């Protein structure tokens, strides 16, 4: 949309934009078709998907830009990778004994230390180059949040499954610490290795670390082992002039002090069904910017357009405009087109 880049930058700098900006992810066939004038986004047609998203929103981040033909891929280790229309899932790795996990953790830490004896050049990474190309498809007047690196606590538990990972926390906590340290060293090098002409103002760090009623891990454990490492990474990004958008679903209330203390600049997606209350969060952390905040589990799929419009206005006023309004994760196919359009129109018609 016209003026998106300056609009988002103005809000993030604490100013008043010409209107409220809209941030979202749109894996929704009807929404994409609407913003393409009635033409479907075909399988794997990322450019068409991105063109539709750029018309619908002011800002977005990495996601699936176009649908995938569902199929099952068998990975080299025999696990399945399940490609669905708008998402992908890997089977968890088979459990290792605590001894084998600890040995693997030591190797990971040794390997990254050896690798970092040479300068780390982030622009040489395929992931970075691919995202940079896709960012260009949004056009120069769009606010795109780049994908950053982090301590990867989420990857650590997802790769084995949460139950097995918690077993490692109980049986070989030092090894878990070594995995997080290896990831942190790499993330710091990734930040330091960004090219001088890197175009991103803000980078996205995704770490799902909470259930719907509490953090997944003890706040005390996170305070000792995770937040200091997250702060090390964020400090390196800040030194490069980057803001950080942190993402986790679930109820983060008990660990918000740790996240804010680590230096996050913005929070996404604000899981309102998990007890994340925008008014309370803004009162506690008035400098924090919020991305999301509109319930996508119940309200957007099943609410009326007027209920949605009222909720958008309340979200903006409860945060005194410190928000890029969007869904509380992504606008999937369960959301009717009319309801998405009601949210979008309420956002872009609001004048701060």
GROMACS .gro file of C-alpha atoms in nm:
model
  352
    1UNK     CA    1   0.000   0.000   0.000
    2UNK     CA    2   0.117   0.353  -0.072
    3UNK     CA    3   0.326   0.505   0.206
    4UNK     CA    4   0.374   0.181   0.398
    5UNK     CA    5   0.746   0.215   0.462
    6UNK     CA    6   0.731   0.564   0.609
    7UNK     CA    7   0.407   0.483   0.795
    8UNK     CA    8   0.560   0.190   0.984
    9UNK     CA    9   0.888   0.368   1.048
   10UNK     CA   10   0.703   0.665   1.194
   11UNK     CA   11   0.506   0.446   1.433
   12UNK     CA   12   0.813   0.249   1.542
   13UNK     CA   13   0.996   0.574   1.612
   14UNK     CA   14   0.718   0.683   1.847
   15UNK     CA   15   0.550   0.925   1.608
   16UNK     CA   16   0.200   0.945   1.466
   17UNK     CA   17   0.165   0.803   1.114
   18UNK     CA   18  -0.095   0.925   0.866
   19UNK     CA   19  -0.303   0.619   0.959
   20UNK     CA   20  -0.256   0.296   1.151
   21UNK     CA   21  -0.047   0.034   0.967
   22UNK     CA   22  -0.159  -0.325   0.913
   23UNK     CA   23   0.075  -0.623   0.966
   24UNK     CA   24  -0.018  -0.981   0.886
   25UNK     CA   25   0.055  -1.318   0.729
   26UNK     CA   26  -0.202  -1.429   0.471
   27UNK     CA   27  -0.203  -1.804   0.396
   28UNK     CA   28  -0.565  -1.765   0.289
   29UNK     CA   29  -0.670  -1.853  -0.066
   30UNK     CA   30  -0.977  -1.628  -0.068
   31UNK     CA   31  -0.788  -1.325   0.064
   32UNK     CA   32  -0.505  -1.363  -0.187
   33UNK     CA   33  -0.753  -1.417  -0.470
   34UNK     CA   34  -0.939  -1.099  -0.370
   35UNK     CA   35  -0.624  -0.887  -0.384
   36UNK     CA   36  -0.533  -1.036  -0.721
   37UNK     CA   37  -0.861  -0.925  -0.871
   38UNK     CA   38  -1.018  -1.270  -0.863
   39UNK     CA   39  -0.718  -1.469  -0.988
   40UNK     CA   40  -0.592  -1.762  -0.779
   41UNK     CA   41  -0.236  -1.778  -0.651
   42UNK     CA   42  -0.104  -2.096  -0.808
   43UNK     CA   43   0.104  -2.370  -0.649
   44UNK     CA   44   0.453  -2.236  -0.584
   45UNK     CA   45   0.383  -1.893  -0.737
   46UNK     CA   46   0.555  -1.692  -0.463
   47UNK     CA   47   0.574  -1.376  -0.672
   48UNK     CA   48   0.196  -1.368  -0.719
   49UNK     CA   49   0.136  -1.432  -0.349
   50UNK     CA   50   0.376  -1.156  -0.250
   51UNK     CA   51   0.213  -0.909  -0.488
   52UNK     CA   52  -0.124  -0.977  -0.322
   53UNK     CA   53   0.017  -0.947   0.031
   54UNK     CA   54   0.184  -0.616  -0.058
   55UNK     CA   55  -0.154  -0.479  -0.173
   56UNK     CA   56  -0.332  -0.600   0.141
   57UNK     CA   57  -0.086  -0.505   0.418
   58UNK     CA   58   0.173  -0.247   0.516
   59UNK     CA   59   0.417  -0.495   0.668
   60UNK     CA   60   0.486  -0.866   0.689
   61UNK     CA   61   0.766  -1.116   0.749
   62UNK     CA   62   0.883  -1.449   0.611
   63UNK     CA   63   0.602  -1.698   0.564
   64UNK     CA   64   0.465  -1.928   0.296
   65UNK     CA   65   0.384  -1.693   0.010
   66UNK     CA   66   0.201  -1.944  -0.207
   67UNK     CA   67   0.036  -2.284  -0.156
   68UNK     CA   68   0.222  -2.614  -0.187
   69UNK     CA   69   0.098  -2.935  -0.345
   70UNK     CA   70   0.055  -3.171  -0.046
   71UNK     CA   71   0.303  -3.457  -0.041
   72UNK     CA   72   0.525  -3.658   0.193
   73UNK     CA   73   0.903  -3.635   0.166
   74UNK     CA   74   1.126  -3.901   0.321
   75UNK     CA   75   1.433  -3.740   0.475
   76UNK     CA   76   1.779  -3.902   0.454
   77UNK     CA   77   1.746  -4.032   0.812
   78UNK     CA   78   1.410  -4.196   0.735
   79UNK     CA   79   1.185  -3.938   0.899
   80UNK     CA   80   0.887  -3.792   0.718
   81UNK     CA   81   0.849  -3.431   0.613
   82UNK     CA   82   0.479  -3.358   0.558
   83UNK     CA   83   0.408  -3.079   0.312
   84UNK     CA   84   0.053  -2.949   0.343
   85UNK     CA   85  -0.109  -2.668   0.145
   86UNK     CA   86   0.012  -2.387   0.371
   87UNK     CA   87   0.254  -2.549   0.615
   88UNK     CA   88   0.517  -2.819   0.661
   89UNK     CA   89   0.592  -3.057   0.949
   90UNK     CA   90   0.887  -3.284   1.024
   91UNK     CA   91   0.864  -3.597   1.235
   92UNK     CA   92   1.070  -3.555   1.553
   93UNK     CA   93   1.410  -3.715   1.568
   94UNK     CA   94   1.433  -4.054   1.741
   95UNK     CA   95   1.533  -4.009   2.106
   96UNK     CA   96   1.901  -4.030   2.195
   97UNK     CA   97   2.036  -4.155   2.523
   98UNK     CA   98   2.148  -3.873   2.753
   99UNK     CA   99   2.507  -3.975   2.682
  100UNK     CA  100   2.458  -3.962   2.304
  101UNK     CA  101   2.277  -3.627   2.330
  102UNK     CA  102   2.560  -3.486   2.540
  103UNK     CA  103   2.821  -3.607   2.290
  104UNK     CA  104   2.628  -3.448   2.003
  105UNK     CA  105   2.600  -3.122   2.197
  106UNK     CA  106   2.976  -3.112   2.258
  107UNK     CA  107   3.044  -3.170   1.888
  108UNK     CA  108   2.804  -2.890   1.792
  109UNK     CA  109   2.979  -2.645   2.023
  110UNK     CA  110   3.325  -2.751   1.904
  111UNK     CA  111   3.219  -2.729   1.540
  112UNK     CA  112   3.082  -2.377   1.566
  113UNK     CA  113   3.391  -2.259   1.753
  114UNK     CA  114   3.611  -2.397   1.476
  115UNK     CA  115   3.393  -2.239   1.210
  116UNK     CA  116   3.408  -1.899   1.379
  117UNK     CA  117   3.786  -1.890   1.359
  118UNK     CA  118   3.716  -1.748   1.013
  119UNK     CA  119   3.500  -1.441   0.949
  120UNK     CA  120   3.132  -1.525   0.917
  121UNK     CA  121   2.979  -1.377   0.600
  122UNK     CA  122   2.602  -1.375   0.639
  123UNK     CA  123   2.541  -1.269   0.279
  124UNK     CA  124   2.693  -1.600   0.162
  125UNK     CA  125   2.411  -1.797   0.323
  126UNK     CA  126   2.144  -1.931   0.087
  127UNK     CA  127   1.865  -1.844   0.330
  128UNK     CA  128   1.976  -1.481   0.346
  129UNK     CA  129   2.009  -1.449  -0.032
  130UNK     CA  130   1.670  -1.611  -0.094
  131UNK     CA  131   1.491  -1.385   0.151
  132UNK     CA  132   1.661  -1.077   0.011
  133UNK     CA  133   1.529  -1.167  -0.333
  134UNK     CA  134   1.176  -1.218  -0.203
  135UNK     CA  135   1.191  -0.890  -0.011
  136UNK     CA  136   1.260  -0.712  -0.340
  137UNK     CA  137   0.934  -0.849  -0.481
  138UNK     CA  138   0.736  -0.650  -0.222
  139UNK     CA  139   0.865  -0.325  -0.373
  140UNK     CA  140   1.060  -0.034  -0.224
  141UNK     CA  141   0.763   0.121  -0.040
  142UNK     CA  142   0.690  -0.181   0.181
  143UNK     CA  143   0.804  -0.255   0.539
  144UNK     CA  144   0.946  -0.607   0.540
  145UNK     CA  145   1.072  -0.759   0.866
  146UNK     CA  146   1.377  -0.976   0.794
  147UNK     CA  147   1.442  -1.316   0.949
  148UNK     CA  148   1.711  -1.301   1.219
  149UNK     CA  149   1.902  -1.568   1.409
  150UNK     CA  150   1.867  -1.652   1.779
  151UNK     CA  151   1.954  -1.909   2.051
  152UNK     CA  152   1.699  -2.145   1.889
  153UNK     CA  153   1.543  -2.285   2.204
  154UNK     CA  154   1.234  -2.366   1.998
  155UNK     CA  155   1.434  -2.561   1.740
  156UNK     CA  156   1.603  -2.749   2.023
  157UNK     CA  157   1.277  -2.878   2.168
  158UNK     CA  158   1.091  -2.921   1.838
  159UNK     CA  159   1.363  -3.139   1.684
  160UNK     CA  160   1.315  -3.413   1.948
  161UNK     CA  161   0.967  -3.328   2.077
  162UNK     CA  162   0.896  -3.146   2.401
  163UNK     CA  163   0.873  -3.455   2.625
  164UNK     CA  164   1.210  -3.593   2.512
  165UNK     CA  165   1.372  -3.249   2.537
  166UNK     CA  166   1.246  -3.208   2.894
  167UNK     CA  167   1.408  -3.542   2.970
  168UNK     CA  168   1.742  -3.398   2.855
  169UNK     CA  169   1.684  -3.097   3.079
  170UNK     CA  170   1.647  -3.338   3.371
  171UNK     CA  171   1.924  -3.583   3.280
  172UNK     CA  172   2.192  -3.371   3.109
  173UNK     CA  173   2.113  -3.003   3.155
  174UNK     CA  174   2.473  -2.908   3.078
  175UNK     CA  175   2.437  -3.057   2.731
  176UNK     CA  176   2.124  -2.852   2.664
  177UNK     CA  177   2.325  -2.550   2.773
  178UNK     CA  178   2.598  -2.638   2.522
  179UNK     CA  179   2.345  -2.661   2.240
  180UNK     CA  180   2.205  -2.318   2.328
  181UNK     CA  181   2.557  -2.176   2.353
  182UNK     CA  182   2.650  -2.311   2.010
  183UNK     CA  183   2.335  -2.157   1.865
  184UNK     CA  184   2.405  -1.828   2.041
  185UNK     CA  185   2.761  -1.808   1.911
  186UNK     CA  186   2.636  -1.867   1.560
  187UNK     CA  187   2.358  -1.608   1.598
  188UNK     CA  188   2.603  -1.345   1.725
  189UNK     CA  189   2.834  -1.417   1.432
  190UNK     CA  190   2.535  -1.398   1.196
  191UNK     CA  191   2.456  -1.050   1.330
  192UNK     CA  192   2.818  -0.937   1.311
  193UNK     CA  193   2.847  -1.076   0.958
  194UNK     CA  194   2.557  -0.878   0.809
  195UNK     CA  195   2.670  -0.676   0.508
  196UNK     CA  196   2.705  -0.300   0.542
  197UNK     CA  197   2.421  -0.250   0.294
  198UNK     CA  198   2.179  -0.487   0.468
  199UNK     CA  199   1.835  -0.332   0.403
  200UNK     CA  200   1.636  -0.443   0.707
  201UNK     CA  201   1.528  -0.202   0.984
  202UNK     CA  202   1.384  -0.481   1.195
  203UNK     CA  203   1.452  -0.854   1.228
  204UNK     CA  204   1.217  -1.130   1.340
  205UNK     CA  205   1.312  -1.386   1.606
  206UNK     CA  206   1.066  -1.673   1.644
  207UNK     CA  207   1.080  -1.886   1.960
  208UNK     CA  208   0.756  -2.055   2.072
  209UNK     CA  209   0.822  -2.100   2.445
  210UNK     CA  210   0.479  -2.085   2.609
  211UNK     CA  211   0.161  -2.287   2.645
  212UNK     CA  212  -0.184  -2.128   2.661
  213UNK     CA  213  -0.161  -2.092   3.038
  214UNK     CA  214   0.208  -2.065   3.127
  215UNK     CA  215   0.563  -2.072   2.987
  216UNK     CA  216   0.687  -2.411   2.867
  217UNK     CA  217   0.993  -2.385   3.087
  218UNK     CA  218   1.054  -2.262   3.439
  219UNK     CA  219   1.097  -1.883   3.448
  220UNK     CA  220   1.400  -1.935   3.674
  221UNK     CA  221   1.558  -2.170   3.418
  222UNK     CA  222   1.492  -1.920   3.141
  223UNK     CA  223   1.644  -1.642   3.353
  224UNK     CA  224   1.964  -1.844   3.400
  225UNK     CA  225   2.005  -2.011   3.063
  226UNK     CA  226   1.798  -1.840   2.793
  227UNK     CA  227   1.744  -1.470   2.852
  228UNK     CA  228   2.114  -1.384   2.896
  229UNK     CA  229   2.187  -1.554   2.564
  230UNK     CA  230   1.894  -1.384   2.396
  231UNK     CA  231   2.028  -1.052   2.524
  232UNK     CA  232   2.373  -1.124   2.381
  233UNK     CA  233   2.221  -1.181   2.038
  234UNK     CA  234   1.989  -0.879   2.054
  235UNK     CA  235   2.277  -0.657   2.169
  236UNK     CA  236   2.469  -0.756   1.856
  237UNK     CA  237   2.170  -0.675   1.634
  238UNK     CA  238   2.118  -0.344   1.811
  239UNK     CA  239   2.485  -0.262   1.749
  240UNK     CA  240   2.408  -0.304   1.378
  241UNK     CA  241   2.112  -0.066   1.404
  242UNK     CA  242   1.843  -0.336   1.390
  243UNK     CA  243   1.523  -0.349   1.594
  244UNK     CA  244   1.401  -0.691   1.710
  245UNK     CA  245   1.049  -0.830   1.677
  246UNK     CA  246   1.017  -1.132   1.909
  247UNK     CA  247   0.751  -1.396   1.843
  248UNK     CA  248   0.602  -1.656   2.072
  249UNK     CA  249   0.250  -1.787   2.092
  250UNK     CA  250   0.097  -1.856   2.432
  251UNK     CA  251   0.090  -1.693   2.775
  252UNK     CA  252   0.415  -1.498   2.823
  253UNK     CA  253   0.301  -1.291   3.121
  254UNK     CA  254   0.533  -1.457   3.374
  255UNK     CA  255   0.840  -1.404   3.155
  256UNK     CA  256   0.770  -1.067   2.999
  257UNK     CA  257   1.024  -0.897   3.227
  258UNK     CA  258   1.289  -1.135   3.095
  259UNK     CA  259   1.200  -1.070   2.733
  260UNK     CA  260   1.191  -0.693   2.774
  261UNK     CA  261   1.511  -0.705   2.978
  262UNK     CA  262   1.678  -0.893   2.693
  263UNK     CA  263   1.607  -0.593   2.472
  264UNK     CA  264   1.317  -0.685   2.246
  265UNK     CA  265   1.169  -0.382   2.070
  266UNK     CA  266   0.839  -0.538   1.965
  267UNK     CA  267   0.627  -0.842   2.043
  268UNK     CA  268   0.418  -1.070   1.821
  269UNK     CA  269   0.152  -1.214   1.794
  270UNK     CA  270  -0.015  -1.123   2.129
  271UNK     CA  271  -0.211  -1.443   2.196
  272UNK     CA  272  -0.523  -1.290   2.348
  273UNK     CA  273  -0.686  -1.631   2.406
  274UNK     CA  274  -0.390  -1.723   2.626
  275UNK     CA  275  -0.439  -1.427   2.860
  276UNK     CA  276  -0.221  -1.171   2.683
  277UNK     CA  277  -0.413  -0.848   2.745
  278UNK     CA  278  -0.299  -0.555   2.534
  279UNK     CA  279  -0.410  -0.288   2.781
  280UNK     CA  280  -0.218  -0.451   3.067
  281UNK     CA  281   0.090  -0.517   2.855
  282UNK     CA  282   0.102  -0.157   2.736
  283UNK     CA  283   0.070  -0.029   3.091
  284UNK     CA  284   0.357  -0.252   3.205
  285UNK     CA  285   0.582  -0.188   2.903
  286UNK     CA  286   0.484   0.148   2.748
  287UNK     CA  287   0.781   0.156   2.507
  288UNK     CA  288   0.708  -0.188   2.358
  289UNK     CA  289   0.540  -0.204   2.016
  290UNK     CA  290   0.289  -0.480   1.948
  291UNK     CA  291   0.234  -0.669   1.620
  292UNK     CA  292  -0.096  -0.858   1.594
  293UNK     CA  293  -0.345  -0.872   1.878
  294UNK     CA  294  -0.671  -0.969   1.701
  295UNK     CA  295  -0.793  -1.316   1.799
  296UNK     CA  296  -0.767  -1.556   1.506
  297UNK     CA  297  -0.891  -1.863   1.695
  298UNK     CA  298  -1.247  -1.747   1.758
  299UNK     CA  299  -1.312  -1.385   1.664
  300UNK     CA  300  -1.180  -1.371   1.306
  301UNK     CA  301  -1.328  -1.707   1.196
  302UNK     CA  302  -1.663  -1.681   1.377
  303UNK     CA  303  -1.723  -1.320   1.482
  304UNK     CA  304  -1.930  -1.060   1.302
  305UNK     CA  305  -1.763  -0.784   1.102
  306UNK     CA  306  -1.885  -0.528   1.356
  307UNK     CA  307  -1.738  -0.726   1.647
  308UNK     CA  308  -1.410  -0.736   1.459
  309UNK     CA  309  -1.414  -0.362   1.387
  310UNK     CA  310  -1.487  -0.284   1.753
  311UNK     CA  311  -1.200  -0.509   1.866
  312UNK     CA  312  -0.955  -0.339   1.629
  313UNK     CA  313  -1.043   0.005   1.762
  314UNK     CA  314  -1.010  -0.117   2.121
  315UNK     CA  315  -0.667  -0.270   2.048
  316UNK     CA  316  -0.540   0.058   1.905
  317UNK     CA  317  -0.676   0.264   2.193
  318UNK     CA  318  -0.563   0.018   2.461
  319UNK     CA  319  -0.204   0.052   2.334
  320UNK     CA  320  -0.226   0.426   2.262
  321UNK     CA  321  -0.140   0.346   1.901
  322UNK     CA  322   0.176   0.143   1.979
  323UNK     CA  323   0.057  -0.142   1.759
  324UNK     CA  324   0.062  -0.275   1.405
  325UNK     CA  325  -0.277  -0.443   1.415
  326UNK     CA  326  -0.315  -0.789   1.266
  327UNK     CA  327  -0.421  -1.143   1.350
  328UNK     CA  328  -0.291  -1.319   1.658
  329UNK     CA  329  -0.073  -1.539   1.437
  330UNK     CA  330  -0.183  -1.565   1.070
  331UNK     CA  331  -0.501  -1.535   0.862
  332UNK     CA  332  -0.560  -1.896   0.760
  333UNK     CA  333  -0.836  -2.037   0.543
  334UNK     CA  334  -1.071  -2.061   0.843
  335UNK     CA  335  -1.111  -1.681   0.828
  336UNK     CA  336  -1.386  -1.566   0.587
  337UNK     CA  337  -1.284  -1.299   0.340
  338UNK     CA  338  -1.549  -1.058   0.476
  339UNK     CA  339  -1.405  -1.084   0.826
  340UNK     CA  340  -1.050  -1.024   0.712
  341UNK     CA  341  -1.164  -0.721   0.513
  342UNK     CA  342  -1.351  -0.589   0.819
  343UNK     CA  343  -1.029  -0.607   1.023
  344UNK     CA  344  -0.820  -0.449   0.749
  345UNK     CA  345  -1.065  -0.166   0.686
  346UNK     CA  346  -1.092  -0.088   1.058
  347UNK     CA  347  -0.713  -0.064   1.079
  348UNK     CA  348  -0.648   0.151   0.774
  349UNK     CA  349  -0.941   0.385   0.838
  350UNK     CA  350  -0.828   0.466   1.194
  351UNK     CA  351  -0.650   0.798   1.228
  352UNK     CA  352  -0.425   0.827   1.535
   0.00000   0.00000   0.00000
